[in-house]
Every structure is written in C-alpha cells, then in structure tokens.
Amino acid sequence: MNATEALLFAVIQGVSELFPISSLGHGVLIPDWLHWSINRAHPDFLPFMVMLHLGTAAALLLYFRRDWIKLISGWLKAGGRASTPEARLMWLVIAGTIPAGLLGLLLEKQLRALFASPTAVLIFLALNGLLLLLGDRLKKKTASHELSELSFAGAFKIGAGQALALLPGFSRSGATLVAGLAHGLDYASSARFSFLLATPIITAAGLLEIPKLAHHGNGSQQWALLLACGAVAGLCAYASTWFLMRYFRKTEIESLRPFGFYCLLVGIVGLLIKLA
C-alpha cells in the first residue's frame, strides 16, 4: 500500500475493530472495492498490522484504565479469590478470554486463509447482520441482569463467541454483545464486558508479533508511517469506544438494529453485484 492507503486502512481498522461490523471483513472488502495495491503476503504487511493492533489495544487500555486498575488491584488484594466484586469480575474476564485465546492460536491462520475471499466475507457479513438482529430479539425475551450477576459459565460462553470473529465478516464485538444479551446483560453491561474481553486478546495479538518488527526493513520514513498508522488506528478506536459506550447507555431498545441492517445490506448488495 502507498501512504494514503495505509492511513485509510488504519482508520478502517480502528473504527471497525470495535463497531460490531467486522474489521477483518472491511479490511478485505474495502481494498478490493477501491482496487488498492494491497499485498498481504508482502513482508511489510505483518509489521503494519502489528502496529494497528497495538494502537487499538492502547486505546482500549486508556479508555478502560480505571476499570483495569480496579480489577487488577482488587484481584491482588483478594489474593486471587473471587471474594470481592472487582476480583470476581477479573475472574469473569479471565474465563471469557480463555476460549477465544485458545481457538485463536489453534485456528486463526487456517480459517482466515480459507475464508478470506471477498465472496466469503460478504456471506459472513450478511450472517453477522442476522446475528445482530437476533441479539435485539433475545434482549426482549431475557430479563436484564447486572454484570456482577453473570456466572462463570456464562462468561466462558460469551468469550467463546469471539471465535466467530475468526471468520472474516463476523464481528468479535458483535458476537460478544449478542452472547451477553442472551445471558441477560443489558446493552451497556454487555458492551463493557465485550470491550474488557477484547483488550487482552487484541493486546496479546500485537505483543506476540512484536519480535517480527525487529526484522522490518530499515528506513526512518517506513517507521514514521508505521507509527503514524498505529496512532491513527488508536485514535479512531478510542473515539469508537467513547461513542459506543454512550450509545449503548442511552439506547436500550433495539440498539444493534442499525449495525445489523448495515451488515445485511452490504453483504446482500455486494453478493448481488458479484453475481450480476
């Protein structure tokens, strides 16, 4: 990619990583539609994605810094026991992180390589839209509970929902939001838990690949562009988190409907254009 395309890609990544519309799906579709000169096999592409993930992780850590300080300090003060609300929530996050982490390590490369074609992405994006619309229907049928009332089995199942994001077109945040609603959480609590779960996963994805940055080509201009793209992704991710948390606090009726219809529309129209 050239510099303009790289910066635009960073914007797409930063926004769509947290909106329930699939960052991986949009990262495949938009370059394809705009005929960008993107080459995912190029040695520079992996360091580029590492920087974008680190930028997104930094944004989540910054936005939820007070939550993480309370959770970690509460967990340490409780000696690792789930005897306080903060320590219990920390264990809920751990329980939700385990399934996505294990499945990601085992299946991520195989699934993304298998289904990374634009046609497959459009199909999964449309299915993601249906999933979000289903989430709104589930919310009407389940009683609302506080996050503190979530069971460990429920947290594990919500975390397992993140595995859907291994299929390009399905959204990590969308899957966890819907799973949270299915377990009785309200929109705001489900969004908060979704973003708390996303933080260690996205952070680990970036940190595990940092050693490969050492093999990145030399050149101050290349590094400047990488850092700029990471910063742009981080700013967009922070703004997205800020917007979504306020949106889900204020919108308690069919909050996922706009995102569901968007994904369904893009998926179906995109498939019809390909078939025409």
mmCIF file of C-alpha atoms in Angstrom:
data_model
loop_
_atom_site.group_PDB
_atom_site.id
_atom_site.type_symbol
_atom_site.label_atom_id
_atom_site.label_comp_id
_atom_site.label_asym_id
_atom_site.label_seq_id
_atom_site.Cartn_x
_atom_site.Cartn_y
_atom_site.Cartn_z
ATOM 1 C CA MET A 1 0.000 0.000 0.000
ATOM 2 C CA ASN A 2 1.020 3.573 -0.505
ATOM 3 C CA ALA A 3 0.963 6.020 2.422
ATOM 4 C CA THR A 4 -2.561 7.298 1.751
ATOM 5 C CA GLU A 5 -3.981 3.788 1.514
ATOM 6 C CA ALA A 6 -2.122 2.737 4.663
ATOM 7 C CA LEU A 7 -3.558 5.636 6.687
ATOM 8 C CA LEU A 8 -7.077 4.996 5.378
ATOM 9 C CA PHE A 9 -6.683 1.311 6.245
ATOM 10 C CA ALA A 10 -5.691 2.367 9.783
ATOM 11 C CA VAL A 11 -8.908 4.397 10.055
ATOM 12 C CA ILE A 12 -10.965 1.412 8.864
ATOM 13 C CA GLN A 13 -9.223 -0.890 11.339
ATOM 14 C CA GLY A 14 -9.598 1.493 14.271
ATOM 15 C CA VAL A 15 -13.320 2.040 13.694
ATOM 16 C CA SER A 16 -14.464 -1.409 12.579
ATOM 17 C CA GLU A 17 -12.461 -3.321 15.221
ATOM 18 C CA LEU A 18 -14.883 -2.140 17.916
ATOM 19 C CA PHE A 19 -18.062 -1.406 15.990
ATOM 20 C CA PRO A 20 -19.927 -4.722 15.519
ATOM 21 C CA ILE A 21 -19.317 -4.751 11.752
ATOM 22 C CA SER A 22 -16.110 -6.849 11.411
ATOM 23 C CA SER A 23 -12.736 -5.187 10.999
ATOM 24 C CA LEU A 24 -11.328 -8.174 9.126
ATOM 25 C CA GLY A 25 -14.280 -8.184 6.752
ATOM 26 C CA HIS A 26 -13.949 -4.488 5.961
ATOM 27 C CA GLY A 27 -10.187 -4.897 5.690
ATOM 28 C CA VAL A 28 -10.806 -7.372 2.867
ATOM 29 C CA LEU A 29 -13.748 -5.684 1.141
ATOM 30 C CA ILE A 30 -12.775 -2.008 1.014
ATOM 31 C CA PRO A 31 -9.300 -2.517 -0.531
ATOM 32 C CA ASP A 32 -10.911 -4.902 -3.027
ATOM 33 C CA TRP A 33 -13.659 -2.420 -3.964
ATOM 34 C CA LEU A 34 -11.264 0.532 -4.234
ATOM 35 C CA HIS A 35 -8.649 -1.523 -6.116
ATOM 36 C CA TRP A 36 -5.889 -0.731 -3.650
ATOM 37 C CA SER A 37 -2.406 -2.048 -4.312
ATOM 38 C CA ILE A 38 -2.515 -4.173 -1.154
ATOM 39 C CA ASN A 39 -0.317 -7.259 -0.860
ATOM 40 C CA ARG A 40 -0.930 -9.224 2.343
ATOM 41 C CA ALA A 41 1.996 -11.524 1.544
ATOM 42 C CA HIS A 42 4.461 -8.609 1.498
ATOM 43 C CA PRO A 43 6.984 -8.654 4.395
ATOM 44 C CA ASP A 44 5.851 -5.161 5.445
ATOM 45 C CA PHE A 45 2.188 -6.104 5.899
ATOM 46 C CA LEU A 46 2.598 -8.045 9.152
ATOM 47 C CA PRO A 47 4.512 -5.244 10.959
ATOM 48 C CA PHE A 48 1.829 -2.857 9.691
ATOM 49 C CA MET A 49 -0.969 -4.953 11.223
ATOM 50 C CA VAL A 50 1.012 -5.323 14.449
ATOM 51 C CA MET A 51 1.147 -1.557 14.822
ATOM 52 C CA LEU A 52 -2.589 -1.240 14.153
ATOM 53 C CA HIS A 53 -3.382 -3.834 16.821
ATOM 54 C CA LEU A 54 -1.061 -2.146 19.306
ATOM 55 C CA GLY A 55 -2.756 1.190 18.607
ATOM 56 C CA THR A 56 -6.206 -0.326 19.185
ATOM 57 C CA ALA A 57 -5.053 -2.085 22.353
ATOM 58 C CA ALA A 58 -3.554 1.151 23.700
ATOM 59 C CA ALA A 59 -6.870 2.923 23.062
ATOM 60 C CA LEU A 60 -8.845 0.270 24.967
ATOM 61 C CA LEU A 61 -6.395 0.274 27.851
ATOM 62 C CA LEU A 62 -6.537 4.061 28.031
ATOM 63 C CA TYR A 63 -10.324 4.251 27.917
ATOM 64 C CA PHE A 64 -10.856 1.490 30.494
ATOM 65 C CA ARG A 65 -7.771 2.323 32.572
ATOM 66 C CA ARG A 66 -9.806 2.923 35.753
ATOM 67 C CA ASP A 67 -11.612 -0.388 35.290
ATOM 68 C CA TRP A 68 -8.369 -2.291 34.826
ATOM 69 C CA ILE A 69 -6.718 -0.620 37.833
ATOM 70 C CA LYS A 70 -9.719 -1.574 40.000
ATOM 71 C CA LEU A 71 -9.902 -5.106 38.647
ATOM 72 C CA ILE A 72 -6.206 -5.900 38.997
ATOM 73 C CA SER A 73 -5.766 -4.226 42.390
ATOM 74 C CA GLY A 74 -8.986 -5.811 43.678
ATOM 75 C CA TRP A 75 -7.902 -9.220 42.430
ATOM 76 C CA LEU A 76 -4.491 -8.874 44.118
ATOM 77 C CA LYS A 77 -5.989 -7.635 47.401
ATOM 78 C CA ALA A 78 -8.370 -10.599 47.418
ATOM 79 C CA GLY A 79 -5.422 -12.962 46.976
ATOM 80 C CA GLY A 80 -6.818 -14.248 43.707
ATOM 81 C CA ARG A 81 -10.125 -15.290 45.297
ATOM 82 C CA ALA A 82 -13.453 -14.142 43.843
ATOM 83 C CA SER A 83 -14.427 -12.661 47.211
ATOM 84 C CA THR A 84 -14.970 -9.049 46.081
ATOM 85 C CA PRO A 85 -16.906 -7.600 43.126
ATOM 86 C CA GLU A 86 -13.681 -6.446 41.457
ATOM 87 C CA ALA A 87 -11.908 -9.786 41.937
ATOM 88 C CA ARG A 88 -14.957 -11.675 40.690
ATOM 89 C CA LEU A 89 -15.204 -9.518 37.567
ATOM 90 C CA MET A 90 -11.495 -10.102 36.932
ATOM 91 C CA TRP A 91 -12.130 -13.841 37.014
ATOM 92 C CA LEU A 92 -15.090 -13.392 34.666
ATOM 93 C CA VAL A 93 -12.792 -11.616 32.197
ATOM 94 C CA ILE A 94 -10.216 -14.416 32.530
ATOM 95 C CA ALA A 95 -12.917 -17.057 31.991
ATOM 96 C CA GLY A 96 -14.119 -15.227 28.893
ATOM 97 C CA THR A 97 -10.618 -14.750 27.499
ATOM 98 C CA ILE A 98 -9.523 -18.399 27.658
ATOM 99 C CA PRO A 99 -11.724 -19.889 24.886
ATOM 100 C CA ALA A 100 -11.058 -17.123 22.356
ATOM 101 C CA GLY A 101 -7.318 -17.218 23.065
ATOM 102 C CA LEU A 102 -7.066 -20.985 22.624
ATOM 103 C CA LEU A 103 -9.214 -21.093 19.484
ATOM 104 C CA GLY A 104 -7.334 -18.143 18.019
ATOM 105 C CA LEU A 105 -3.973 -19.825 18.484
ATOM 106 C CA LEU A 106 -5.213 -23.108 17.013
ATOM 107 C CA LEU A 107 -7.401 -21.997 14.135
ATOM 108 C CA GLU A 108 -6.837 -18.340 13.215
ATOM 109 C CA LYS A 109 -4.372 -18.728 10.331
ATOM 110 C CA GLN A 110 -6.198 -21.686 8.790
ATOM 111 C CA LEU A 111 -9.657 -20.111 8.902
ATOM 112 C CA ARG A 112 -8.580 -16.669 7.711
ATOM 113 C CA ALA A 113 -6.646 -18.132 4.800
ATOM 114 C CA LEU A 114 -9.574 -20.390 3.903
ATOM 115 C CA PHE A 115 -12.321 -17.763 4.007
ATOM 116 C CA ALA A 116 -10.532 -14.504 3.154
ATOM 117 C CA SER A 117 -12.093 -14.158 -0.322
ATOM 118 C CA PRO A 118 -14.460 -11.191 -0.832
ATOM 119 C CA THR A 119 -17.362 -13.534 -1.638
ATOM 120 C CA ALA A 120 -16.945 -15.465 1.617
ATOM 121 C CA VAL A 121 -16.619 -12.182 3.535
ATOM 122 C CA LEU A 122 -19.893 -10.878 2.063
ATOM 123 C CA ILE A 123 -21.713 -14.068 3.076
ATOM 124 C CA PHE A 124 -20.345 -13.941 6.627
ATOM 125 C CA LEU A 125 -21.051 -10.195 6.864
ATOM 126 C CA ALA A 126 -24.705 -10.781 5.968
ATOM 127 C CA LEU A 127 -24.852 -13.573 8.564
ATOM 128 C CA ASN A 128 -23.278 -11.192 11.085
ATOM 129 C CA GLY A 129 -26.127 -8.772 10.359
ATOM 130 C CA LEU A 130 -28.684 -11.502 11.057
ATOM 131 C CA LEU A 131 -26.845 -12.341 14.284
ATOM 132 C CA LEU A 132 -27.087 -8.723 15.458
ATOM 133 C CA LEU A 133 -30.805 -8.583 14.667
ATOM 134 C CA LEU A 134 -31.222 -11.831 16.596
ATOM 135 C CA GLY A 135 -29.464 -10.187 19.530
ATOM 136 C CA ASP A 136 -32.127 -7.485 19.706
ATOM 137 C CA ARG A 137 -34.849 -10.156 19.743
ATOM 138 C CA LEU A 138 -33.055 -12.047 22.513
ATOM 139 C CA LYS A 139 -32.868 -8.863 24.571
ATOM 140 C CA LYS A 140 -36.664 -8.594 24.503
ATOM 141 C CA LYS A 141 -37.060 -12.146 25.786
ATOM 142 C CA THR A 142 -34.489 -12.194 28.593
ATOM 143 C CA ALA A 143 -34.607 -10.456 31.945
ATOM 144 C CA SER A 144 -31.907 -7.859 32.497
ATOM 145 C CA HIS A 145 -29.122 -8.650 34.955
ATOM 146 C CA GLU A 146 -26.133 -6.718 36.205
ATOM 147 C CA LEU A 147 -22.657 -7.753 35.096
ATOM 148 C CA SER A 148 -21.954 -8.766 38.707
ATOM 149 C CA GLU A 149 -24.666 -11.448 38.377
ATOM 150 C CA LEU A 150 -23.062 -13.112 35.348
ATOM 151 C CA SER A 151 -21.969 -16.700 36.019
ATOM 152 C CA PHE A 152 -18.509 -18.034 35.184
ATOM 153 C CA ALA A 153 -20.074 -20.490 32.738
ATOM 154 C CA GLY A 154 -21.848 -17.556 31.098
ATOM 155 C CA ALA A 155 -18.597 -15.588 30.843
ATOM 156 C CA PHE A 156 -16.891 -18.601 29.256
ATOM 157 C CA LYS A 157 -19.701 -18.928 26.677
ATOM 158 C CA ILE A 158 -19.594 -15.195 25.886
ATOM 159 C CA GLY A 159 -15.828 -15.446 25.403
ATOM 160 C CA ALA A 160 -16.281 -18.448 23.127
ATOM 161 C CA GLY A 161 -18.492 -16.261 20.958
ATOM 162 C CA GLN A 162 -15.379 -14.291 19.998
ATOM 163 C CA ALA A 163 -14.266 -17.309 17.983
ATOM 164 C CA LEU A 164 -16.807 -16.310 15.321
ATOM 165 C CA ALA A 165 -14.530 -13.359 14.509
ATOM 166 C CA LEU A 166 -12.005 -15.830 13.121
ATOM 167 C CA LEU A 167 -14.336 -15.952 10.101
ATOM 168 C CA PRO A 168 -13.839 -12.680 8.184
ATOM 169 C CA GLY A 169 -17.188 -10.916 8.135
ATOM 170 C CA PHE A 170 -18.212 -11.861 11.665
ATOM 171 C CA SER A 171 -17.506 -9.262 14.333
ATOM 172 C CA ARG A 172 -15.756 -10.004 17.630
ATOM 173 C CA SER A 173 -17.641 -7.273 19.466
ATOM 174 C CA GLY A 174 -20.895 -8.220 17.733
ATOM 175 C CA ALA A 175 -20.624 -11.860 18.795
ATOM 176 C CA THR A 176 -19.850 -10.991 22.410
ATOM 177 C CA LEU A 177 -22.578 -8.334 22.534
ATOM 178 C CA VAL A 178 -25.190 -10.818 21.339
ATOM 179 C CA ALA A 179 -23.898 -13.533 23.677
ATOM 180 C CA GLY A 180 -24.034 -11.070 26.567
ATOM 181 C CA LEU A 181 -27.629 -10.130 25.743
ATOM 182 C CA ALA A 182 -28.523 -13.831 25.530
ATOM 183 C CA HIS A 183 -27.207 -14.230 29.099
ATOM 184 C CA GLY A 184 -29.392 -11.402 30.388
ATOM 185 C CA LEU A 185 -27.000 -8.458 30.345
ATOM 186 C CA ASP A 186 -28.296 -5.068 29.258
ATOM 187 C CA TYR A 187 -26.712 -3.331 26.259
ATOM 188 C CA ALA A 188 -24.311 -1.168 28.291
ATOM 189 C CA SER A 189 -23.102 -4.042 30.501
ATOM 190 C CA SER A 190 -22.744 -6.329 27.501
ATOM 191 C CA ALA A 191 -20.714 -3.674 25.647
ATOM 192 C CA ARG A 192 -18.482 -3.050 28.664
ATOM 193 C CA PHE A 193 -17.781 -6.760 29.105
ATOM 194 C CA SER A 194 -17.207 -7.128 25.361
ATOM 195 C CA PHE A 195 -14.556 -4.399 25.348
ATOM 196 C CA LEU A 196 -12.913 -5.727 28.516
ATOM 197 C CA LEU A 197 -12.670 -9.138 26.851
ATOM 198 C CA ALA A 198 -11.298 -7.631 23.644
ATOM 199 C CA THR A 199 -8.473 -5.801 25.442
ATOM 200 C CA PRO A 200 -6.278 -8.813 26.397
ATOM 201 C CA ILE A 201 -6.982 -10.582 23.081
ATOM 202 C CA ILE A 202 -6.031 -7.597 20.902
ATOM 203 C CA THR A 203 -3.087 -6.719 23.162
ATOM 204 C CA ALA A 204 -1.749 -10.281 23.028
ATOM 205 C CA ALA A 205 -2.167 -10.375 19.244
ATOM 206 C CA GLY A 206 0.051 -7.315 18.976
ATOM 207 C CA LEU A 207 2.609 -8.228 21.626
ATOM 208 C CA LEU A 208 3.160 -11.753 20.282
ATOM 209 C CA GLU A 209 4.143 -10.318 16.914
ATOM 210 C CA ILE A 210 6.403 -7.531 18.222
ATOM 211 C CA PRO A 211 9.599 -9.594 17.691
ATOM 212 C CA LYS A 212 8.810 -9.607 13.983
ATOM 213 C CA LEU A 213 9.041 -5.818 13.969
ATOM 214 C CA ALA A 214 12.767 -6.252 14.536
ATOM 215 C CA HIS A 215 13.016 -7.801 11.076
ATOM 216 C CA HIS A 216 11.156 -4.922 9.476
ATOM 217 C CA GLY A 217 13.086 -3.064 6.812
ATOM 218 C CA ASN A 218 15.167 -0.087 7.769
ATOM 219 C CA GLY A 219 14.261 3.452 6.885
ATOM 220 C CA SER A 220 13.007 6.309 9.005
ATOM 221 C CA GLN A 221 10.184 7.040 6.558
ATOM 222 C CA GLN A 222 8.860 3.477 6.820
ATOM 223 C CA TRP A 223 8.952 3.566 10.609
ATOM 224 C CA ALA A 224 7.345 7.011 10.660
ATOM 225 C CA LEU A 225 4.470 5.703 8.534
ATOM 226 C CA LEU A 226 4.083 2.623 10.750
ATOM 227 C CA LEU A 227 3.918 4.750 13.899
ATOM 228 C CA ALA A 228 1.520 7.203 12.269
ATOM 229 C CA CYS A 229 -0.800 4.372 11.230
ATOM 230 C CA GLY A 230 -0.705 2.895 14.746
ATOM 231 C CA ALA A 231 -1.567 6.304 16.208
ATOM 232 C CA VAL A 232 -4.426 6.818 13.743
ATOM 233 C CA ALA A 233 -5.857 3.365 14.499
ATOM 234 C CA GLY A 234 -5.590 4.105 18.218
ATOM 235 C CA LEU A 235 -7.338 7.486 17.957
ATOM 236 C CA CYS A 236 -10.148 6.006 15.873
ATOM 237 C CA ALA A 237 -10.516 3.074 18.278
ATOM 238 C CA TYR A 238 -10.704 5.427 21.279
ATOM 239 C CA ALA A 239 -13.328 7.592 19.558
ATOM 240 C CA SER A 240 -15.296 4.462 18.593
ATOM 241 C CA THR A 241 -15.241 3.168 22.179
ATOM 242 C CA TRP A 242 -16.302 6.562 23.532
ATOM 243 C CA PHE A 243 -19.202 6.737 21.089
ATOM 244 C CA LEU A 244 -20.375 3.131 21.539
ATOM 245 C CA MET A 245 -20.341 3.193 25.335
ATOM 246 C CA ARG A 246 -22.515 6.313 25.333
ATOM 247 C CA TYR A 247 -24.729 4.933 22.595
ATOM 248 C CA PHE A 248 -25.434 1.678 24.445
ATOM 249 C CA ARG A 249 -26.088 3.513 27.725
ATOM 250 C CA LYS A 250 -28.689 5.758 26.092
ATOM 251 C CA THR A 251 -30.256 3.324 23.609
ATOM 252 C CA GLU A 252 -31.966 0.437 25.347
ATOM 253 C CA ILE A 253 -34.354 -0.539 22.551
ATOM 254 C CA GLU A 254 -33.037 -2.484 19.546
ATOM 255 C CA SER A 255 -29.576 -0.938 19.845
ATOM 256 C CA LEU A 256 -28.000 -3.430 17.447
ATOM 257 C CA ARG A 257 -30.582 -2.931 14.689
ATOM 258 C CA PRO A 258 -28.673 -0.171 12.767
ATOM 259 C CA PHE A 259 -25.492 -2.268 12.676
ATOM 260 C CA GLY A 260 -27.431 -5.414 11.775
ATOM 261 C CA PHE A 261 -29.194 -3.794 8.836
ATOM 262 C CA TYR A 262 -25.921 -2.226 7.672
ATOM 263 C CA CYS A 263 -24.111 -5.584 7.592
ATOM 264 C CA LEU A 264 -27.073 -7.313 5.969
ATOM 265 C CA LEU A 265 -27.382 -4.614 3.309
ATOM 266 C CA VAL A 266 -23.678 -4.547 2.455
ATOM 267 C CA GLY A 267 -23.495 -8.340 2.356
ATOM 268 C CA ILE A 268 -26.554 -8.868 0.156
ATOM 269 C CA VAL A 269 -25.916 -5.934 -2.213
ATOM 270 C CA GLY A 270 -22.258 -6.948 -2.543
ATOM 271 C CA LEU A 271 -23.220 -10.521 -3.423
ATOM 272 C CA LEU A 272 -25.822 -9.363 -5.959
ATOM 273 C CA ILE A 273 -23.232 -7.127 -7.649
ATOM 274 C CA LYS A 274 -20.767 -10.045 -7.832
ATOM 275 C CA LEU A 275 -23.420 -12.302 -9.331
ATOM 276 C CA ALA A 276 -24.618 -9.689 -11.850
#
